[in-house]
Amino acid sequence: MAKKTETTQYDISKVRNIGIIAHIDAGKTTTTERILYYTGMVHKIGEVHDGGATTDYMAQERERGITITAAAVTASWNGHQINIIDTPGHVDFTAEVQRSVRVLDGGIVVFDGVAGVEPQSETVWRQANEYHVPRICFVNKMDRTGANFQRCVDMIVDRLNGNPVPIQFPYGEGAEFSGIVDLLAMELVTYGDDLGTAIERHPIPENAREEAETRRAEMIEKIVENDDYLTEKYLMGEEVSDEELMGALRAGTLASKIQPVLCGSALKNKGVQILLDRVVELLPSPLDVPPVEGHDPKTDEILVRNPKDDEPTAALVFKIITDPFVGRLAFFRVYSGVVKAGSNMLNATNGKRERIGRIVRMFADDREDVEEVRAGDIAAVLALKDTFTGDTLADQNNPVILEKISFPAPVIEVAIEPNSKSDQDKMGEALRRLAEEDPTFEVEVDEKLGQTKIRGMGELHLEVLVDRMMREFGVQASVGRPRVSYRETITQPARVDTTFKRQTGGSGQYARVVLEVEPMTDEERAETEGDLLWVDAIKGGSIPREFIRPTENGVREAMQGGVLAGYPVVGLKVSLVDGAAHDVDSSEIAFKIAGSMAFKEGFNKGKPALLEPMMKVEVVVPDDYTGTIVGDLSSRRGIIGGMDPRGGGITSVKASVPLAEMFGYATNVRNLTQGRGSFTMEFERYNIAPQSIADEVIKSGG
């Protein structure tokens, strides 16, 4: 049940917005669960393996009917407020990861102590580099047979090109793992109970003292090399104090020059409290990251918003989720100013006013009402009518748009059919809600075929959404095979003169239109978003004004249905240059039909072509497999754009490949690289498909 908070003293320097990012099965969910337990947010530890984890999103049954890590949970530790933000387990080609990382200030990267750096670890690390997110590393599962802390640290250097600084090392590994040597405090930390709450600190035993002293000297050397004053002091043989060391460690972490490495076993409840201590000591507050930039919606002038309560309010909505009990929840981060319950704000992205009703903060599976949310903080607001993912809520008198997110058009579709009449109604509602949550997901009902089509950014994207529909909304449905979303166009100009004439018992139907149809130029395509540039070139009133718009509507409808294989037509300039009307027999419907007929005739005369979506593909692989990957991409009609050595024996291969050749590619990359390769794929542009491919698509009816 929701509860009211007392107004507390808010100190932005004690806020941490962090994400826990990892390869699948490295222990991300288990680590999050322990953080919630030790911070008092849950009173019983749930386990992933028995389906009881608070934040395990694949266990769809929720007491509160809400997937907690779809956005954020808030916890407290040593007087600090920690907002833990979900970063998806699969770093995919949609905007999802970018939005999550966009609102992070720092991250914890979890590694499997046995497997070390895995393919997905490489992907999330690159994402964190791209968004300049400072991070600390947690080598998990030190209790498992085969765990090797030093190997994992070496892999962070070799495979990720990182600069890891171990500030701990395990006391024993595998079955022998019994504690953690803290190199900052120079003590051994052990646990007196299975829940990990009875922490005991001891002097470092003799059998580990030599290793501890060697590792501490290496640690100090790596920390001070980023600080000229301390480097000089260290080289002169003077002692560096603990305060100076911690200050330099934090500065190096914030600048992403070093990544402190900790260790433990989240499942066995060892190491998580020290991890929390280091989160508040080493990761940034909103004051430690550069102020956010946006632009004025009217003038496009760059505006800067500092994380201060007295600045004009600016907040970014980064996630929409649906709670069956309270409706839509919009999660947002406040970058400047204060968002108050009961106030009015402007959605600067679409220009609509929104009333901020109830503001809640998520505490595990509990919601807590709050009166206001200040700069640097994260919360959720209920029942916003016109606000979606990526929108900016701003002060009505000082609007700003933060991060204009433009989503590429979906390039893959599947047909989906409910298994029963009762599933039909549920499916419509489920798809509507999922589309509200995910702006890269589209739903279309094809009235002619009586079929529902869903579109997304890739196979995995649609797979996950269909899985959610079935599990969260209880819809049983059959899914067709994935189809590429082609487009149609023409390659040369054409002129047509078309007359539509029909005589019935009373007044007839008559319309004559003359159209010039031609491919758009690049400049025209940029101005019109690439679909249709309509030109009214009628002179002397040969067609009355009231029939111009119906003619255009006829052309637009014909374009949507396609001519070659039923795919939408794009990239055309259509000019209405002449025509004729009858005083009695002409009507809007006659000109609409004539417009549609003329367009189809002109399209067929204009040397039509099928356009296929080309994907920008980047495959990151160890050097040994580069030749294999290049050969495989070439065999898929891919054009290799370049190879970029990443250091540490890793190469990035960039290519432009038709989507039709990329189905099942994730499995292919794994097989060709023994599981060590990873790839990202996003829509790049539409290209004219080779005639053989076009003929095949047209023959199969799309």
XYZ file of C-alpha atoms in Angstrom:
702
model
C 0.000 0.000 0.000
C 1.234 3.507 -0.765
C 2.275 5.720 2.116
C 3.127 9.392 2.612
C 6.675 10.472 3.354
C 7.704 13.088 5.829
C 9.552 16.018 4.294
C 13.245 15.298 4.830
C 16.352 17.360 4.277
C 17.423 16.765 0.683
C 21.123 16.824 -0.148
C 21.853 16.291 -3.844
C 25.484 15.402 -3.082
C 24.157 12.284 -1.313
C 22.186 11.005 -4.305
C 23.556 8.205 -6.498
C 21.844 7.253 -9.773
C 23.441 3.945 -10.673
C 22.829 1.015 -12.987
C 23.863 -2.591 -12.467
C 25.028 -3.864 -15.847
C 26.284 -7.292 -16.753
C 26.328 -10.256 -19.092
C 23.371 -12.586 -18.630
C 23.954 -14.962 -15.693
C 26.810 -12.928 -14.209
C 24.610 -12.298 -11.151
C 23.046 -8.891 -11.843
C 19.634 -9.772 -10.403
C 21.125 -11.599 -7.404
C 23.377 -8.606 -6.637
C 20.414 -6.213 -6.921
C 18.380 -8.443 -4.606
C 21.145 -8.314 -1.954
C 21.384 -4.529 -2.263
C 17.632 -4.264 -1.599
C 17.943 -6.625 1.372
C 20.920 -4.947 3.054
C 19.424 -1.483 2.555
C 16.216 -2.670 4.262
C 14.018 -2.392 1.164
C 12.999 -6.066 1.340
C 12.960 -8.220 4.459
C 13.477 -11.583 2.833
C 16.039 -12.438 0.189
C 14.413 -13.776 -2.967
C 16.369 -16.073 -5.250
C 16.459 -16.130 -9.031
C 16.547 -19.932 -9.189
C 13.283 -20.344 -7.271
C 11.505 -17.456 -9.010
C 11.365 -15.263 -5.911
C 13.699 -12.398 -6.850
C 12.097 -8.992 -6.378
C 13.569 -7.578 -9.567
C 13.571 -10.645 -11.805
C 11.504 -9.323 -14.681
C 11.061 -12.696 -16.380
C 8.998 -13.967 -13.415
C 5.823 -12.234 -14.569
C 3.707 -12.880 -11.486
C 4.048 -9.794 -9.314
C 2.325 -9.199 -6.027
C 1.837 -5.583 -7.024
C 1.463 -6.319 -10.723
C 4.545 -4.255 -11.568
C 7.951 -5.102 -12.964
C 10.225 -3.236 -10.594
C 13.419 -3.022 -12.619
C 11.549 -1.772 -15.657
C 12.691 1.600 -14.345
C 14.085 2.300 -10.902
C 14.109 1.303 -7.253
C 15.238 3.597 -4.490
C 17.295 2.477 -1.506
C 19.188 4.196 1.336
C 22.695 3.444 2.572
C 24.775 5.371 5.104
C 22.661 8.508 4.708
C 22.810 8.340 0.890
C 19.884 7.794 -1.465
C 20.668 5.247 -4.185
C 18.395 5.107 -7.230
C 19.069 1.803 -8.970
C 18.124 2.050 -12.635
C 17.428 -0.921 -14.822
C 19.733 -1.558 -17.740
C 18.374 -4.330 -19.974
C 20.067 -7.712 -19.859
C 20.191 -7.768 -23.655
C 21.931 -4.770 -25.149
C 19.945 -4.644 -28.372
C 19.673 -2.408 -31.393
C 16.758 -0.359 -30.097
C 16.922 2.923 -28.200
C 16.184 1.140 -24.911
C 19.752 0.851 -23.661
C 20.606 4.399 -24.654
C 17.634 5.704 -22.671
C 18.629 3.703 -19.607
C 22.275 4.719 -19.764
C 21.148 8.302 -20.517
C 19.843 8.767 -16.965
C 22.698 6.973 -15.179
C 25.476 8.833 -13.407
C 27.493 5.717 -12.551
C 27.448 1.959 -12.967
C 28.389 -1.320 -11.315
C 29.632 -3.839 -13.901
C 29.173 -7.387 -12.590
C 31.461 -10.147 -13.894
C 31.212 -13.904 -13.429
C 34.358 -14.918 -11.503
C 34.554 -18.168 -13.492
C 33.699 -16.962 -17.007
C 35.358 -13.545 -16.652
C 34.647 -11.088 -19.464
C 31.882 -12.510 -21.670
C 30.533 -11.198 -25.013
C 27.710 -9.211 -23.423
C 30.192 -7.753 -20.910
C 32.051 -6.292 -23.873
C 28.843 -4.768 -25.251
C 27.732 -3.112 -21.998
C 31.264 -1.835 -21.390
C 31.295 -0.161 -24.814
C 27.911 1.420 -24.073
C 29.252 2.810 -20.782
C 32.316 4.179 -22.627
C 30.102 5.838 -25.224
C 28.063 7.660 -22.584
C 31.077 8.416 -20.339
C 29.591 6.536 -17.384
C 32.076 6.059 -14.498
C 31.951 2.519 -13.164
C 33.211 0.129 -10.546
C 33.614 -3.618 -11.155
C 32.315 -6.444 -8.999
C 33.796 -9.896 -9.659
C 30.990 -12.152 -8.485
C 30.695 -15.918 -7.866
C 34.124 -16.209 -6.170
C 32.749 -19.259 -4.321
C 32.287 -21.295 -7.522
C 34.744 -23.949 -8.648
C 37.050 -22.450 -11.264
C 36.691 -18.851 -10.043
C 39.842 -16.832 -10.762
C 39.946 -13.189 -9.671
C 43.240 -12.250 -11.347
C 42.209 -13.828 -14.649
C 39.067 -11.675 -14.641
C 41.117 -8.514 -13.932
C 43.499 -9.383 -16.778
C 40.548 -9.924 -19.128
C 39.208 -6.436 -18.299
C 42.542 -5.105 -19.601
C 42.858 -7.423 -22.618
C 39.276 -7.579 -23.845
C 37.792 -4.303 -22.648
C 40.832 -2.045 -22.816
C 39.951 -0.974 -19.284
C 42.211 0.196 -16.483
C 41.101 -1.955 -13.527
C 42.458 -1.197 -10.059
C 41.783 -4.037 -7.605
C 41.014 -2.522 -4.201
C 40.262 -6.002 -2.795
C 41.180 -9.586 -3.517
C 39.514 -12.828 -2.395
C 40.833 -14.806 0.555
C 40.692 -18.207 -1.111
C 38.848 -19.035 -4.327
C 36.172 -21.598 -5.227
C 35.382 -23.888 -2.298
C 38.207 -22.197 -0.327
C 36.649 -18.697 -0.600
C 36.095 -17.525 2.968
C 36.628 -13.772 3.018
C 37.775 -10.595 1.305
C 41.075 -8.785 1.799
C 40.407 -5.031 1.777
C 43.520 -3.278 0.400
C 42.374 0.203 1.441
C 41.877 -0.706 5.127
C 44.460 -3.542 5.000
C 42.244 -6.015 6.837
C 40.485 -9.308 6.232
C 36.678 -9.195 6.133
C 34.814 -12.406 6.970
C 31.180 -13.234 7.694
C 29.936 -14.915 10.868
C 26.541 -15.973 9.487
C 24.958 -17.180 6.246
C 22.972 -13.962 5.736
C 26.134 -11.899 5.569
C 25.043 -9.517 8.328
C 27.645 -10.506 10.960
C 30.669 -8.801 9.407
C 33.954 -9.496 11.160
C 37.223 -7.636 10.521
C 40.619 -9.173 11.296
C 44.290 -8.440 10.704
C 45.462 -9.964 7.426
C 46.703 -13.543 8.090
C 50.374 -14.320 7.516
C 49.650 -16.570 4.535
C 48.097 -13.619 2.654
C 50.205 -10.728 3.987
C 52.890 -10.776 1.299
C 50.304 -10.834 -1.515
C 48.337 -8.056 0.201
C 51.416 -5.800 0.480
C 52.382 -6.398 -3.166
C 48.827 -5.733 -4.364
C 48.498 -2.619 -2.183
C 51.713 -1.172 -3.647
C 50.396 -1.849 -7.183
C 47.055 -0.279 -6.235
C 48.669 2.897 -4.873
C 50.872 3.217 -7.947
C 47.875 3.022 -10.316
C 45.785 5.443 -8.245
C 48.437 8.157 -7.845
C 49.526 8.145 -11.498
C 46.436 10.249 -12.293
C 47.430 12.930 -9.773
C 50.683 14.866 -10.373
C 51.067 16.009 -6.763
C 50.590 12.508 -5.341
C 52.825 10.972 -8.035
C 55.636 13.287 -6.996
C 55.011 12.551 -3.329
C 54.978 8.800 -3.975
C 58.177 8.887 -6.059
C 59.915 10.892 -3.325
C 59.183 8.024 -0.937
C 56.729 10.035 1.181
C 53.672 8.261 2.531
C 50.333 8.941 0.807
C 47.606 9.298 3.456
C 44.384 7.262 3.315
C 42.382 10.474 2.730
C 44.605 11.480 -0.210
C 44.431 7.971 -1.621
C 40.627 7.846 -1.420
C 40.357 11.329 -2.952
C 42.579 10.349 -5.905
C 40.723 7.029 -6.304
C 37.403 8.875 -6.522
C 38.767 11.508 -8.924
C 40.216 8.827 -11.209
C 36.936 6.863 -11.126
C 34.809 9.938 -11.908
C 37.074 10.786 -14.847
C 36.698 7.157 -16.103
C 40.503 6.843 -16.031
C 40.379 3.875 -13.654
C 37.813 1.290 -12.608
C 38.059 0.035 -8.992
C 37.564 -3.742 -8.781
C 35.848 -5.483 -5.861
C 34.946 -9.127 -5.347
C 32.549 -11.381 -3.497
C 29.669 -13.823 -3.867
C 26.240 -12.227 -4.015
C 24.524 -15.630 -3.739
C 26.464 -16.426 -0.534
C 25.886 -12.867 0.780
C 29.548 -11.891 0.818
C 30.909 -8.533 -0.312
C 27.718 -6.601 -1.047
C 27.851 -4.201 1.923
C 31.426 -3.159 1.060
C 30.257 -2.719 -2.546
C 27.560 -0.330 -1.290
C 30.146 1.571 0.769
C 32.273 2.054 -2.340
C 29.237 3.113 -4.431
C 28.602 6.083 -2.141
C 32.327 6.865 -1.780
C 33.469 6.530 -5.387
C 30.560 6.923 -7.842
C 29.293 10.387 -8.819
C 26.405 12.393 -7.442
C 24.441 14.532 -9.945
C 26.784 17.388 -8.985
C 29.816 15.443 -10.227
C 28.628 15.036 -13.832
C 28.447 17.804 -16.458
C 25.174 19.802 -16.512
C 22.630 18.587 -19.036
C 22.188 20.362 -22.361
C 18.955 20.851 -24.301
C 17.531 23.259 -26.820
C 14.827 25.893 -26.923
C 11.783 24.436 -28.755
C 11.179 27.740 -30.581
C 14.659 29.033 -31.434
C 16.749 25.805 -31.271
C 19.201 27.735 -29.076
C 21.345 25.465 -26.871
C 20.290 25.725 -23.227
C 22.163 24.395 -20.191
C 20.353 23.218 -17.054
C 22.366 22.861 -13.854
C 21.290 20.394 -11.137
C 19.926 23.103 -8.816
C 16.499 23.525 -7.244
C 16.303 27.219 -8.195
C 16.861 26.603 -11.946
C 13.859 26.282 -14.328
C 12.476 22.763 -14.096
C 13.546 20.194 -16.697
C 12.831 16.453 -16.406
C 13.261 13.595 -18.873
C 10.683 10.796 -19.055
C 12.755 7.702 -19.765
C 10.301 4.850 -19.297
C 6.567 4.153 -19.366
C 5.199 1.048 -17.650
C 1.671 -0.124 -16.915
C 0.514 -0.945 -13.398
C -2.826 -2.802 -13.373
C -3.793 -1.068 -10.118
C -2.982 2.558 -10.864
C -2.570 2.739 -14.652
C 0.363 4.253 -16.529
C 3.487 5.155 -14.608
C 5.927 7.559 -16.271
C 9.414 7.319 -14.764
C 11.404 10.526 -14.995
C 14.678 12.029 -13.915
C 14.738 15.645 -12.774
C 17.777 17.447 -14.179
C 16.987 20.905 -12.777
C 14.383 22.605 -10.622
C 11.650 20.883 -8.607
C 8.656 18.831 -9.796
C 5.736 19.237 -7.372
C 2.573 17.162 -7.043
C -0.451 19.211 -8.113
C 1.541 21.535 -10.366
C 1.169 22.117 -14.106
C 4.071 21.519 -16.469
C 4.671 21.726 -20.191
C 5.544 18.707 -22.275
C 8.089 20.671 -24.309
C 8.408 17.870 -26.860
C 4.797 18.085 -28.083
C 3.709 21.449 -26.630
C 0.906 20.008 -24.462
C 0.257 20.921 -20.836
C 0.302 18.164 -18.230
C -0.949 18.214 -14.666
C 1.422 16.464 -12.286
C -0.980 14.511 -10.098
C 0.451 11.835 -7.880
C 4.238 11.402 -7.646
C 5.560 8.095 -6.316
C 8.938 6.655 -5.555
C 9.478 2.936 -5.958
C 10.797 0.965 -2.980
C 11.052 -2.635 -4.202
C 7.394 -3.710 -4.497
C 6.046 -0.752 -2.515
C 5.062 2.689 -3.764
C 5.601 5.758 -1.630
C 3.842 9.053 -2.316
C 6.068 12.111 -2.321
C 5.097 15.771 -2.542
C 8.037 16.853 -4.686
C 11.094 15.553 -6.506
C 14.183 17.738 -6.764
C 17.106 18.178 -9.132
C 19.128 14.982 -9.599
C 16.402 12.669 -8.324
C 14.306 9.954 -9.973
C 10.644 9.094 -9.406
C 7.439 8.226 -11.255
C 4.270 10.197 -11.952
C 0.862 8.645 -12.523
C -1.714 9.267 -15.233
C 0.039 11.645 -17.624
C -2.176 11.791 -20.716
C 0.097 12.919 -23.541
C 3.612 12.113 -22.329
C 5.660 9.181 -23.555
C 9.214 7.830 -23.483
C 11.831 10.443 -24.370
C 9.576 13.460 -23.740
C 10.757 16.446 -21.694
C 8.638 17.960 -18.919
C 9.619 21.588 -18.400
C 8.721 24.848 -16.721
C 5.878 26.427 -18.747
C 7.663 29.780 -18.909
C 11.138 28.361 -19.608
C 10.695 25.397 -21.969
C 13.613 23.208 -22.950
C 13.806 19.923 -24.857
C 16.369 17.453 -23.516
C 17.743 14.847 -25.911
C 15.460 14.747 -28.911
C 14.988 11.025 -29.472
C 14.115 10.087 -33.039
C 13.215 6.460 -33.494
C 13.970 4.659 -36.763
C 11.034 3.046 -38.562
C 10.516 -0.636 -37.697
C 12.028 -2.926 -40.324
C 10.633 -6.334 -39.403
C 7.066 -7.510 -38.969
C 5.138 -10.647 -38.035
C 1.472 -11.515 -38.279
C -0.150 -12.461 -34.976
C -3.515 -14.166 -34.480
C -5.387 -14.792 -31.215
C -6.270 -18.416 -30.479
C -9.840 -17.646 -29.392
C -12.497 -14.909 -29.328
C -11.730 -14.088 -25.689
C -8.020 -13.758 -26.561
C -8.909 -11.308 -29.355
C -10.118 -8.576 -26.979
C -7.265 -9.179 -24.540
C -4.716 -9.094 -27.362
C -5.865 -5.672 -28.589
C -5.519 -4.181 -25.106
C -2.165 -5.902 -24.468
C -0.670 -4.673 -27.748
C -1.930 -1.131 -27.093
C -0.251 -1.066 -23.679
C 3.000 -2.534 -24.977
C 3.061 0.063 -27.783
C 2.617 2.829 -25.186
C 5.626 1.511 -23.279
C 7.866 0.983 -26.308
C 8.021 3.671 -29.010
C 9.858 1.337 -31.402
C 6.942 -1.135 -31.447
C 4.060 -0.646 -33.915
C 0.728 -2.428 -34.306
C -1.342 -2.439 -37.505
C -4.682 -4.125 -38.130
C -5.022 -5.096 -41.808
C -8.755 -4.854 -42.459
C -8.495 -6.496 -45.903
C -6.812 -9.622 -44.551
C -8.476 -9.456 -41.132
C -4.987 -9.799 -39.671
C -2.967 -8.023 -36.989
C 0.668 -7.213 -37.775
C 3.274 -6.139 -35.252
C 6.488 -4.401 -36.222
C 9.739 -3.916 -34.376
C 13.475 -3.383 -34.685
C 14.569 -7.012 -34.878
C 13.809 -10.649 -34.175
C 14.755 -10.515 -30.504
C 12.729 -7.334 -29.991
C 9.500 -8.926 -31.277
C 10.240 -12.215 -29.522
C 10.466 -10.498 -26.143
C 7.298 -8.430 -26.747
C 5.253 -11.477 -27.775
C 6.571 -13.339 -24.717
C 5.491 -10.439 -22.504
C 2.040 -10.322 -24.111
C 1.502 -14.008 -23.420
C 2.921 -14.029 -19.890
C 1.905 -10.656 -18.477
C -1.466 -10.291 -20.170
C -2.428 -13.973 -20.440
C -3.019 -13.846 -24.199
C -2.673 -17.035 -26.211
C -1.752 -16.307 -29.833
C -0.059 -17.789 -32.889
C 2.829 -15.890 -34.451
C 3.820 -16.035 -38.127
C 7.329 -16.012 -39.572
C 9.246 -12.702 -39.560
C 8.911 -10.615 -42.729
C 11.071 -7.775 -43.967
C 9.240 -4.468 -44.247
C 10.085 -3.503 -47.832
C 9.121 -0.229 -49.551
C 8.293 0.643 -53.170
C 9.341 3.581 -55.370
C 9.904 4.631 -58.998
C 13.172 5.420 -60.742
C 12.092 7.674 -63.626
C 9.419 10.396 -64.236
C 6.059 9.566 -65.794
C 3.032 11.594 -66.931
C -0.502 10.145 -67.023
C -3.905 11.422 -68.109
C -6.651 9.374 -66.438
C -10.423 9.686 -66.698
C -12.829 7.977 -64.324
C -16.342 7.739 -65.778
C -19.330 5.770 -64.549
C -22.940 6.167 -65.649
C -25.749 4.824 -63.509
C -29.516 5.367 -63.554
C -29.341 8.906 -62.143
C -26.365 11.258 -62.141
C -23.052 9.569 -62.994
C -19.482 9.889 -61.753
C -16.857 11.824 -63.700
C -13.309 12.995 -62.993
C -10.256 13.579 -65.153
C -6.805 14.149 -63.647
C -3.373 14.635 -65.198
C -0.499 13.687 -62.879
C 3.260 13.987 -63.189
C 4.999 11.425 -60.988
C 8.761 11.564 -60.350
C 11.362 10.446 -57.790
C 12.148 13.003 -55.067
C 15.504 14.720 -54.825
C 17.532 14.288 -51.616
C 16.588 17.836 -50.529
C 12.884 17.184 -51.087
C 13.131 13.882 -49.211
C 14.670 15.634 -46.192
C 11.868 18.224 -46.150
C 9.000 15.720 -46.377
C 10.371 12.848 -44.261
C 10.674 10.848 -47.470
C 7.102 9.776 -48.293
C 5.138 12.116 -50.604
C 5.700 15.637 -51.880
C 2.307 16.774 -53.244
C 2.273 19.717 -55.639
C -0.937 21.482 -56.687
C -0.051 22.887 -60.145
C -3.608 23.487 -61.396
C -3.965 26.726 -63.358
C -7.131 28.389 -64.656
C -9.446 26.348 -62.467
C -9.584 23.263 -64.701
C -10.305 21.302 -61.517
C -12.449 23.125 -58.891
C -10.651 23.738 -55.560
C -12.926 21.401 -53.591
C -11.729 18.412 -55.666
C -7.965 18.988 -55.148
C -7.797 17.492 -51.640
C -9.857 14.367 -52.548
C -7.471 13.752 -55.480
C -4.492 13.978 -53.078
C -6.227 11.620 -50.624
C -6.727 9.088 -53.435
C -3.010 9.232 -54.229
C -2.029 8.856 -50.552
C -4.307 5.842 -50.049
C -2.903 4.132 -53.158
C 0.631 4.764 -51.873
C -0.120 3.110 -48.527
C -1.401 -0.051 -50.205
C 1.518 -0.284 -52.626
C 1.438 -1.376 -56.266
C 4.202 -3.958 -56.785
C 3.825 -6.176 -53.719
C 1.559 -4.293 -51.321
C 4.317 -2.367 -49.501
C 4.068 1.405 -48.828
C 5.371 3.665 -51.609
C 7.994 6.270 -50.612
C 10.170 8.985 -52.126
C 7.726 10.375 -54.719
C 6.878 13.860 -55.930
C 3.374 13.937 -57.436
C 2.158 17.052 -59.279
C -1.481 17.577 -60.243
C -1.054 19.601 -63.462
C -4.410 19.428 -65.259
C -7.819 17.781 -65.366
C -11.504 18.346 -65.921
C -14.766 18.226 -63.988
C -18.427 17.901 -64.965
C -20.967 20.344 -63.560
C -23.352 17.575 -62.497
C -21.498 14.252 -62.431
C -18.267 15.216 -60.641
C -17.891 14.523 -56.915
C -15.228 14.164 -54.243
C -15.403 10.369 -54.431
C -14.975 10.456 -58.233
C -11.787 12.532 -57.941
C -10.497 10.347 -55.120
C -10.892 7.249 -57.314
C -9.387 9.065 -60.317
C -6.385 10.157 -58.191
C -5.820 6.567 -57.050
C -6.132 5.165 -60.595
C -3.832 7.827 -62.070
C -1.202 7.238 -59.414
C -1.114 3.475 -60.022
C -0.860 4.014 -63.772
C 1.941 6.569 -63.325
C 3.759 4.301 -60.860
C 3.775 1.409 -63.335
C 5.067 3.715 -66.093
C 7.852 5.121 -63.880
C 10.053 1.988 -63.865
C 9.050 0.832 -60.366
C 11.561 -0.693 -57.941
C 11.467 -2.499 -54.616
C 13.435 -0.936 -51.759
C 14.963 -3.143 -49.066
C 16.100 -2.010 -45.604
C 19.862 -1.934 -45.167
C 21.213 -2.392 -41.656
C 24.291 -0.808 -40.159
C 25.992 -3.820 -38.609
C 28.973 -3.753 -36.263
C 30.518 -7.057 -35.231
C 33.116 -6.995 -32.444
C 35.296 -10.111 -32.533
C 38.692 -11.387 -31.454
C 41.272 -10.873 -34.237
C 41.453 -14.638 -34.937
C 37.891 -14.608 -36.292
C 37.986 -11.376 -38.344
C 38.485 -13.105 -41.714
C 35.661 -15.565 -41.030
C 33.228 -12.777 -40.111
C 34.165 -10.626 -43.139
C 33.631 -13.599 -45.451
C 30.290 -14.414 -43.863
C 29.036 -10.804 -44.120
C 30.097 -10.642 -47.781
C 28.162 -13.836 -48.496
C 25.079 -12.076 -47.075
C 25.351 -9.325 -49.730
C 27.051 -7.127 -47.136
C 29.297 -4.204 -48.061
C 32.238 -4.015 -45.646
C 32.714 -0.424 -44.466
C 35.911 -0.883 -42.503
C 37.782 -2.719 -39.774
C 38.819 -0.918 -36.623
C 41.333 -2.496 -34.201
C 40.070 -1.945 -30.653
C 43.156 -3.065 -28.754
C 43.471 -6.162 -26.639
C 43.225 -8.432 -29.700
C 39.716 -7.187 -30.590
C 38.565 -5.837 -33.957
C 35.348 -4.075 -34.891
C 34.027 -4.961 -38.357
C 31.527 -2.487 -39.801
C 29.252 -3.353 -42.704
C 26.023 -2.451 -44.466
C 23.886 -5.584 -44.911
C 20.315 -6.179 -46.186
C 17.981 -7.074 -43.311
C 16.607 -10.018 -45.302
C 20.036 -11.689 -44.960
C 20.343 -11.078 -41.203
C 17.663 -13.361 -39.754
C 19.214 -15.714 -37.205
C 22.517 -13.844 -37.292
C 22.958 -13.834 -33.491
C 23.251 -17.636 -33.496
C 25.557 -17.476 -36.498
C 27.982 -15.057 -34.806
C 28.095 -17.241 -31.701
C 28.848 -20.347 -33.777
C 31.512 -18.677 -35.933
C 33.370 -17.134 -32.962
C 32.900 -19.834 -30.306
C 30.672 -17.485 -28.349
C 33.194 -14.625 -28.195
C 31.748 -12.338 -30.869
C 28.939 -9.838 -30.366
C 27.121 -7.564 -32.766
C 24.821 -4.576 -32.912
C 22.472 -3.804 -35.756
C 20.371 -0.753 -36.550
C 18.470 0.582 -39.533
C 20.594 2.675 -41.901
C 18.658 3.408 -45.117
C 16.540 1.904 -47.889
C 18.338 0.693 -51.038
C 16.961 -0.556 -54.362
C 16.827 -4.349 -54.128
C 18.469 -6.453 -56.865
C 15.949 -7.543 -59.524
C 16.242 -11.216 -58.543
C 15.283 -10.389 -54.951
C 12.450 -8.065 -56.082
C 11.053 -10.755 -58.391
C 11.080 -13.283 -55.545
C 9.291 -10.905 -53.140
C 6.669 -9.922 -55.743
C 6.109 -13.561 -56.700
C 5.534 -14.547 -53.070
C 3.059 -11.683 -52.677
C 5.289 -9.839 -50.210
